[in-house]
PDB file of C-alpha atoms in Angstrom:
ATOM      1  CA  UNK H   1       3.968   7.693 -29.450  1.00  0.00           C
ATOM      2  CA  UNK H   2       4.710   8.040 -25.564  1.00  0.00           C
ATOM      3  CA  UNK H   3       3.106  10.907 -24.002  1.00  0.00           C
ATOM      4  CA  UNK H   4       3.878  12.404 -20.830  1.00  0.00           C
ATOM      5  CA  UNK H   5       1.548  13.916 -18.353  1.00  0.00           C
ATOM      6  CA  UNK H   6       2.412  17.770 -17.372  1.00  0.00           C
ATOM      7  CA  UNK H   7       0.778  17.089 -13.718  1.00  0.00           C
ATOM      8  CA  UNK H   8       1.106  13.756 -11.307  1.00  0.00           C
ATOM      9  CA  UNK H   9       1.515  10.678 -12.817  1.00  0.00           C
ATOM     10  CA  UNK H  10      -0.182   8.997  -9.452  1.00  0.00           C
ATOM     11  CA  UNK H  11      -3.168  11.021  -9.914  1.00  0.00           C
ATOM     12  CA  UNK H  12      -3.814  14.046  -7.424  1.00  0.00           C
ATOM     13  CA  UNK H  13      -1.721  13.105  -4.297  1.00  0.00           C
ATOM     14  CA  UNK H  14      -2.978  13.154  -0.458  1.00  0.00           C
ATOM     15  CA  UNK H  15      -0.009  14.700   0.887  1.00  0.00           C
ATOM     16  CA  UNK H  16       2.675  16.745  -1.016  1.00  0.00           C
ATOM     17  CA  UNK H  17       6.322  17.203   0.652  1.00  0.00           C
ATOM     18  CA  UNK H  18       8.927  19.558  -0.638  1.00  0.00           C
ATOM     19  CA  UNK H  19      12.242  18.819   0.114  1.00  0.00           C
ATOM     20  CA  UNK H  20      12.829  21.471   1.820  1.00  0.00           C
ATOM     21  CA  UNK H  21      11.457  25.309   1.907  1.00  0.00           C
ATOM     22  CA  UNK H  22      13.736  27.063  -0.313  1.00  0.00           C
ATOM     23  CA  UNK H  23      15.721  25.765  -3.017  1.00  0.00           C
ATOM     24  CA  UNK H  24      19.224  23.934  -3.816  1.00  0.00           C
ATOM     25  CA  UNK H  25      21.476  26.150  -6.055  1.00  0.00           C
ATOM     26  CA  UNK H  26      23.267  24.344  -7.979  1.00  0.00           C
ATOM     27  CA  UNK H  27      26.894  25.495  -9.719  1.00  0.00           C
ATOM     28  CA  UNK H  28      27.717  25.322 -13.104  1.00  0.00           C
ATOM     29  CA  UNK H  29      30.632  22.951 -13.006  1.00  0.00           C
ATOM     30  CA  UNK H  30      32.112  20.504 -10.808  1.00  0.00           C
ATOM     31  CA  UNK H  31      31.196  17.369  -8.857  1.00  0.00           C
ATOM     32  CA  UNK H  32      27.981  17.626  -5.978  1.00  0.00           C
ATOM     33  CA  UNK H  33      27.707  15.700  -3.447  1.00  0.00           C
ATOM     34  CA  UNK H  34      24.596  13.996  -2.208  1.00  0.00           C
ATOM     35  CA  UNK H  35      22.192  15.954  -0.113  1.00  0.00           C
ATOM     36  CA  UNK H  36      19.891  14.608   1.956  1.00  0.00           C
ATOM     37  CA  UNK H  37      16.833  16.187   3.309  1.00  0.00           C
ATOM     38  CA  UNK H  38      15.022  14.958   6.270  1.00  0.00           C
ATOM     39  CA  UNK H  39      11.242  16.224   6.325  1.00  0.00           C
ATOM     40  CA  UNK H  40       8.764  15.329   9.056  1.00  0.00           C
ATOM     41  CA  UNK H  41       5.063  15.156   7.242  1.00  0.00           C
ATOM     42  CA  UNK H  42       3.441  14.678  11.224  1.00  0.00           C
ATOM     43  CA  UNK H  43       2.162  11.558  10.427  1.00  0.00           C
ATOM     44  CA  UNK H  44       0.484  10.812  13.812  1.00  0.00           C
ATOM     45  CA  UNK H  45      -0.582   7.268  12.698  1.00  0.00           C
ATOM     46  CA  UNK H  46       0.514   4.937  10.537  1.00  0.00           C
ATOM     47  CA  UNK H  47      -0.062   5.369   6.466  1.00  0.00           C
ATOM     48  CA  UNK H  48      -0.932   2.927   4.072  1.00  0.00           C
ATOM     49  CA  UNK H  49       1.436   4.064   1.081  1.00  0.00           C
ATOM     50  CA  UNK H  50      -0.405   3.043  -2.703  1.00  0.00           C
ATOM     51  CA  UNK H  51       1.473   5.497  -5.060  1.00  0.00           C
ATOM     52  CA  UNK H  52       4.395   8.129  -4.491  1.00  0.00           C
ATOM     53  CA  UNK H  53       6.048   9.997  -6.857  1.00  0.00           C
ATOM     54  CA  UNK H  54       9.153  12.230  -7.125  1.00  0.00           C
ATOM     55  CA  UNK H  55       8.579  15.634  -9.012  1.00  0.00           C
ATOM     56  CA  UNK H  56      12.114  17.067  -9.922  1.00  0.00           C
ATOM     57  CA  UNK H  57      12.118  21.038  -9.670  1.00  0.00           C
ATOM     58  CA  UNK H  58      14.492  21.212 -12.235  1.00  0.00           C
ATOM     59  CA  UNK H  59      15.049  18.232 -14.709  1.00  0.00           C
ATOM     60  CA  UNK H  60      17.765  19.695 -16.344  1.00  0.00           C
ATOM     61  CA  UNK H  61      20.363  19.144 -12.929  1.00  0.00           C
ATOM     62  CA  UNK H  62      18.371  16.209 -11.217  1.00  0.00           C
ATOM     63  CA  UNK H  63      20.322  13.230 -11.280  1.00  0.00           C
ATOM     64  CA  UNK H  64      17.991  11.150  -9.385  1.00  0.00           C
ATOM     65  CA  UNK H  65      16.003  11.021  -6.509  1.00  0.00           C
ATOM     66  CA  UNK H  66      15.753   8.696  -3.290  1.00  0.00           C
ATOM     67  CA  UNK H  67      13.162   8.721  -1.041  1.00  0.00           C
ATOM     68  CA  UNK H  68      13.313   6.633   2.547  1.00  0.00           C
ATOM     69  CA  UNK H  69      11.139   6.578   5.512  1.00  0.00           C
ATOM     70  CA  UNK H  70      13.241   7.196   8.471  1.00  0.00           C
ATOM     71  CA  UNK H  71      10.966   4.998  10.856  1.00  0.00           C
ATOM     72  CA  UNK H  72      11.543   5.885  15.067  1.00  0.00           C
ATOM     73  CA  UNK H  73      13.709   2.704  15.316  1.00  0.00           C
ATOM     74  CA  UNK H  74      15.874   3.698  12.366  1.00  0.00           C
ATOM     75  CA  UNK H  75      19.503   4.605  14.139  1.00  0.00           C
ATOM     76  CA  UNK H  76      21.290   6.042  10.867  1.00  0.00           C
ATOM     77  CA  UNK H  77      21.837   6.500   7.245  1.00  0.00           C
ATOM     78  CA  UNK H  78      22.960   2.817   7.041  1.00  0.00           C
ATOM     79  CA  UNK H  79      19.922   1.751   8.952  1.00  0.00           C
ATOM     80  CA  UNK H  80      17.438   3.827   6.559  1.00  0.00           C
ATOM     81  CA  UNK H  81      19.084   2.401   3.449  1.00  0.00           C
ATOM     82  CA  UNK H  82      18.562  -0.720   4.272  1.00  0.00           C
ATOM     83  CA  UNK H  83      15.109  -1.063   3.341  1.00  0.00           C
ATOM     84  CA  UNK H  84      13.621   2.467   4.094  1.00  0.00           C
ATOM     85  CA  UNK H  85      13.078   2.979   0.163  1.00  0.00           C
ATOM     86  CA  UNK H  86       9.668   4.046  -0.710  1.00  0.00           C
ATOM     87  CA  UNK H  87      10.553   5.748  -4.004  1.00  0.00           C
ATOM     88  CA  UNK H  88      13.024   6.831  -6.337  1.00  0.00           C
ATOM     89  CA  UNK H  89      13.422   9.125  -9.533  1.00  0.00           C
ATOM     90  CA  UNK H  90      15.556   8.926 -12.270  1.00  0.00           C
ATOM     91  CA  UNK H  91      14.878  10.019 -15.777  1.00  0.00           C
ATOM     92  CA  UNK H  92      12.087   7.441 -17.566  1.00  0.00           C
ATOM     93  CA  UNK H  93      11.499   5.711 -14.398  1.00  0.00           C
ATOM     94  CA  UNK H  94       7.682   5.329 -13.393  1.00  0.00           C
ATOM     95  CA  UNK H  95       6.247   6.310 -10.319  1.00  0.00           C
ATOM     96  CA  UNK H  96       5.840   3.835  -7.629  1.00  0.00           C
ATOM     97  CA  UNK H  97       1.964   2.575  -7.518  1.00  0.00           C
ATOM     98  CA  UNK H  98       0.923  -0.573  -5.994  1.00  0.00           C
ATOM     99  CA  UNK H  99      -1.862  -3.116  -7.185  1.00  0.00           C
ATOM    100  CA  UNK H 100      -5.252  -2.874  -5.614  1.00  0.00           C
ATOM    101  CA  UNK H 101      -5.058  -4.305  -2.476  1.00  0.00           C
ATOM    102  CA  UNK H 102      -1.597  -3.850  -1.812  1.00  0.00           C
ATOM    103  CA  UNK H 103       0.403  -1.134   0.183  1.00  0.00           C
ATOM    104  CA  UNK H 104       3.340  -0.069   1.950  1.00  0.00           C
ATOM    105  CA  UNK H 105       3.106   0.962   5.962  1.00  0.00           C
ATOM    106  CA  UNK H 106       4.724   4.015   7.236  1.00  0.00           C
ATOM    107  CA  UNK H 107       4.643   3.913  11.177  1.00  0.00           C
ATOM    108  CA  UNK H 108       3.577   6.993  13.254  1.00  0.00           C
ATOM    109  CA  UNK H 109       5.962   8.842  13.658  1.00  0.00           C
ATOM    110  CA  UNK H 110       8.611   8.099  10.588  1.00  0.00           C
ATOM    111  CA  UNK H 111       9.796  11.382   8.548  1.00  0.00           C
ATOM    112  CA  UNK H 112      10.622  11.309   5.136  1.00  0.00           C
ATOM    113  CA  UNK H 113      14.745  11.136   3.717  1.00  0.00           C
ATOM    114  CA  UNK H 114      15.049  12.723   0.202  1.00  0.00           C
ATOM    115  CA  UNK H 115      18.104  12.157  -1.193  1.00  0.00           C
ATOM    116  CA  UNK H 116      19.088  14.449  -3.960  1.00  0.00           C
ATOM    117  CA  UNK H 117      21.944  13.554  -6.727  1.00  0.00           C
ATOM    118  CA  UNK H 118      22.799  16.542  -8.873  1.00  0.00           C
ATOM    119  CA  UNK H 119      24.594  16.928 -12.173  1.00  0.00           C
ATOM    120  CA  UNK H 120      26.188  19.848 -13.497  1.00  0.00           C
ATOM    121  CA  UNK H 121      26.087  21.447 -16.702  1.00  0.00           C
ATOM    122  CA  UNK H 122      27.664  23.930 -17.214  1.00  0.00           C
ATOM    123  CA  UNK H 123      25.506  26.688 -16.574  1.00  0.00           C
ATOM    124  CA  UNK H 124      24.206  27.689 -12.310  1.00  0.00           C
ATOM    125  CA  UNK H 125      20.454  26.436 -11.931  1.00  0.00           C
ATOM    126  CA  UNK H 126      18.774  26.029  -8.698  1.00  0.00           C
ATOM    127  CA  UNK H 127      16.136  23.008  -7.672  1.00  0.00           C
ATOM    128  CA  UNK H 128      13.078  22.807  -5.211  1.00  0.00           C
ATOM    129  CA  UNK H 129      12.094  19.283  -5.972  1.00  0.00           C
ATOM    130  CA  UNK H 130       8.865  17.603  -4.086  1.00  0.00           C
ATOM    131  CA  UNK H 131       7.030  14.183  -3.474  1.00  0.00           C
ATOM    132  CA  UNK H 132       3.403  13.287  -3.947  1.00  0.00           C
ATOM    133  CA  UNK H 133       1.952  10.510  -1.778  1.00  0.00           C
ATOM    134  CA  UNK H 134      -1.213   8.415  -1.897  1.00  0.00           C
ATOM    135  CA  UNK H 135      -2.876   6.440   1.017  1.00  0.00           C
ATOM    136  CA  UNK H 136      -5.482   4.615   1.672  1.00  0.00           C
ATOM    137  CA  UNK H 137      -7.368   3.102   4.761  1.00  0.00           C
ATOM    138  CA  UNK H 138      -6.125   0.315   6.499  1.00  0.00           C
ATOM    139  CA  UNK H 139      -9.340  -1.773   5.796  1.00  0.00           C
ATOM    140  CA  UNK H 140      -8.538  -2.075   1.946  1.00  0.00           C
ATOM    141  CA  UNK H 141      -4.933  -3.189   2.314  1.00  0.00           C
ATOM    142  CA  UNK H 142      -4.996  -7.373   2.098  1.00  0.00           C
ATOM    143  CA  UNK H 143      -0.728  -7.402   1.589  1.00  0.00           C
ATOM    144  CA  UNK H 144       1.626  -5.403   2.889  1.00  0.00           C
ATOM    145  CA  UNK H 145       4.755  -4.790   0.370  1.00  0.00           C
ATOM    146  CA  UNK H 146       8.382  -3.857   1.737  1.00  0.00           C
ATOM    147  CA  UNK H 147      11.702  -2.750   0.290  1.00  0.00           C
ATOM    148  CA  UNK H 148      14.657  -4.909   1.012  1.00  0.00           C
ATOM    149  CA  UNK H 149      17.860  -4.194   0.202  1.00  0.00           C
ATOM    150  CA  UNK H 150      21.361  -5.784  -0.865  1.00  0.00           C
ATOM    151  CA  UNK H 151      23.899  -3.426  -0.830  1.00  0.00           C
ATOM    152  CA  UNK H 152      27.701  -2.869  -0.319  1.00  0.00           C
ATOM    153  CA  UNK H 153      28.711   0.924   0.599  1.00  0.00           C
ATOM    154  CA  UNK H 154      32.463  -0.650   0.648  1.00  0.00           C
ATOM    155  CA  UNK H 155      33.567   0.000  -2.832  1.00  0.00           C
ATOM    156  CA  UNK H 156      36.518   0.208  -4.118  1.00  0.00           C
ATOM    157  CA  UNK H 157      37.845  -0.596  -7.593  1.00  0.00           C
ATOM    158  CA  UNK H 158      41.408  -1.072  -8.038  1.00  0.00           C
ATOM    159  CA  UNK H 159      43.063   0.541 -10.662  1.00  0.00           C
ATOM    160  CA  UNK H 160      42.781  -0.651 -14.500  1.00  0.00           C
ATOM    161  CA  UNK H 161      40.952  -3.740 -13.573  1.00  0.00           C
ATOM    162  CA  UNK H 162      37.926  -3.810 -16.167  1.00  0.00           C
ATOM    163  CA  UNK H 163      36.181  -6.751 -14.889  1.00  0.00           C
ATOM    164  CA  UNK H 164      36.148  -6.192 -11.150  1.00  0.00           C
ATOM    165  CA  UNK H 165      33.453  -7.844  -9.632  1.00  0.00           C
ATOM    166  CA  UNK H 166      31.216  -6.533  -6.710  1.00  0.00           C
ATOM    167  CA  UNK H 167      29.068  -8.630  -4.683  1.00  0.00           C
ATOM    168  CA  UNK H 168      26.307  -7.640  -2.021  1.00  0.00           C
ATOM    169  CA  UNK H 169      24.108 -10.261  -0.247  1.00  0.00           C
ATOM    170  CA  UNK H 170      20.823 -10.346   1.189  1.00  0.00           C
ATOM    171  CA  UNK H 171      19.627 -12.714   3.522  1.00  0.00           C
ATOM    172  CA  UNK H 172      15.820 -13.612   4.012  1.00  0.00           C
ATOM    173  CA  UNK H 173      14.837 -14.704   7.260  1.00  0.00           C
ATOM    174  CA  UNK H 174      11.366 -16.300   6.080  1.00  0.00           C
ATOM    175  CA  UNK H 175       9.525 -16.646   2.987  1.00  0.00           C
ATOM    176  CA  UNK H 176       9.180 -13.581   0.642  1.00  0.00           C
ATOM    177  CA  UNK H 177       7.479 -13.018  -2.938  1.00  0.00           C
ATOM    178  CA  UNK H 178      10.154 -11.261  -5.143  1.00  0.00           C
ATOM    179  CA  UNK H 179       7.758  -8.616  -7.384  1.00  0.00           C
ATOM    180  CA  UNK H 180      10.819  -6.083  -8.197  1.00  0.00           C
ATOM    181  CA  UNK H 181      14.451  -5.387  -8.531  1.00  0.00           C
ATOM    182  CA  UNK H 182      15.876  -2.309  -9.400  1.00  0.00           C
ATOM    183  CA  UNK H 183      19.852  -2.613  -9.766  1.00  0.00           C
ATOM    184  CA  UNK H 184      21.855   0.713  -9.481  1.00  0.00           C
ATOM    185  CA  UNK H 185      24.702   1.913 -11.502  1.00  0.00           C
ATOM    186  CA  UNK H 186      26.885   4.329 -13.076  1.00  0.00           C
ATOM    187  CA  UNK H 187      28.916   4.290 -15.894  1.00  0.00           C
ATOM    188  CA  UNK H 188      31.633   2.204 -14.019  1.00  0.00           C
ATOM    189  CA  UNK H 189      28.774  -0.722 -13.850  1.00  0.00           C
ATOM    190  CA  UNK H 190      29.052  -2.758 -17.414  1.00  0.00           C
ATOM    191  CA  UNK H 191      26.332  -5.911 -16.126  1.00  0.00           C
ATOM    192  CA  UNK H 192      24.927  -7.203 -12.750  1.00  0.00           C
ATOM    193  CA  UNK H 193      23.643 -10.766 -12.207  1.00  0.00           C
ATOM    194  CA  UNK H 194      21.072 -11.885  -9.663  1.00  0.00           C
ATOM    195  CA  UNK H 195      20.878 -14.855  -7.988  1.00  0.00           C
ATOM    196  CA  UNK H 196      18.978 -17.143  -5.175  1.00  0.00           C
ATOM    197  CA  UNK H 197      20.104 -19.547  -3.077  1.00  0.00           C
ATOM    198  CA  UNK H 198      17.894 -21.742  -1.711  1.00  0.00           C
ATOM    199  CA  UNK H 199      18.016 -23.489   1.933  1.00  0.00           C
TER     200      UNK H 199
END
């Protein structure tokens, strides 16, 4: 029998960052768009990321949950999304936490983009969702992990075509070691397919 954990999954975090001070009402019916909150933790040096988790306010209108680091060279939205990602939440999905040894670096400086998806139903709710981080000390981090990302913000799906196929590419400029993929989709998505090409 799975059992789920009323406090952090990660353990007690380091740093805790709402999304923003007060919180997102949400109407009963109707279509939301994304919102996107940009929250500067003061990180005055860089941070060894081991664990973060998103904690949904209210689980009954969360959607999911996106989290970036919005680095100092980062121009834009497109810039962060291509391979800001440090976490994400959707419903069942486990917390990010990386293997002894191994971390993720947040520069000095970076803020944190929370992207919020919310789903209406029926009935007005409001949501103050936050994120837990973990660190640790530079000394204890032998490989660095990164998020890289293929995607394709140029959709468009012509009418009653099924089977219309969507491609994104990603190009690796030296060797990498794949540990994780996470495809995205909604109910339009019916199967994805990944593959390499080698030099």
């Amino acid at each position: 029998v799975k059992t789920f954990s009323s406090g952090w999954n990660i353990g007690e975090p380091d740093l805790v960052v709402p999304m923003a001070k007060k919180p997102f009402a949400v109407r009963a019916e109707g279509a939301i768009g994304y919102q996107h909150y940009l929250v500067d933790p003061g990180f005055l040096e860089d941070k060894w990321l081991t664990a973060c988790e998103v904690r949904p306010g209210n689980r009954s209108v969360v959607h999911h949950v996106l989290v970036f680091c919005k680095t100092p060279g980062h121009r834009n939205l497109l810039d962060i999304f291509n391979g800001g990602l440090i976490a994400a939440y959707a419903p069942g999905m486990p917390a990010f936490q990386a293997p002894p040894g191994v971390a993720r670096r947040l520069p000095a400086g970076s803020k944190i983009l929370i992207q919020m998806h919310y789903t209406t139903n029926g009935r007005a709710a409001e949501d103050l969702s936050s994120v837990g981080f973990r660190f640790c000390k530079p000394d204890d981090v032998a490989d660095e992990i990164e998020a890289l990302a293929a995607n394709n913000f140029f959709i468009v799906i012509p009418p009653n075509k099924p089977d219309h196929q969507i491609k994104a590419v990603y190009h690796f400029q030296k060797d990498k070691l794949l540990v994780h993929l996470t495809p995205h989709m909604h109910m339009r998505g019916k199967s994805f397919r990944f593959e390499a090409v080698y030099p």
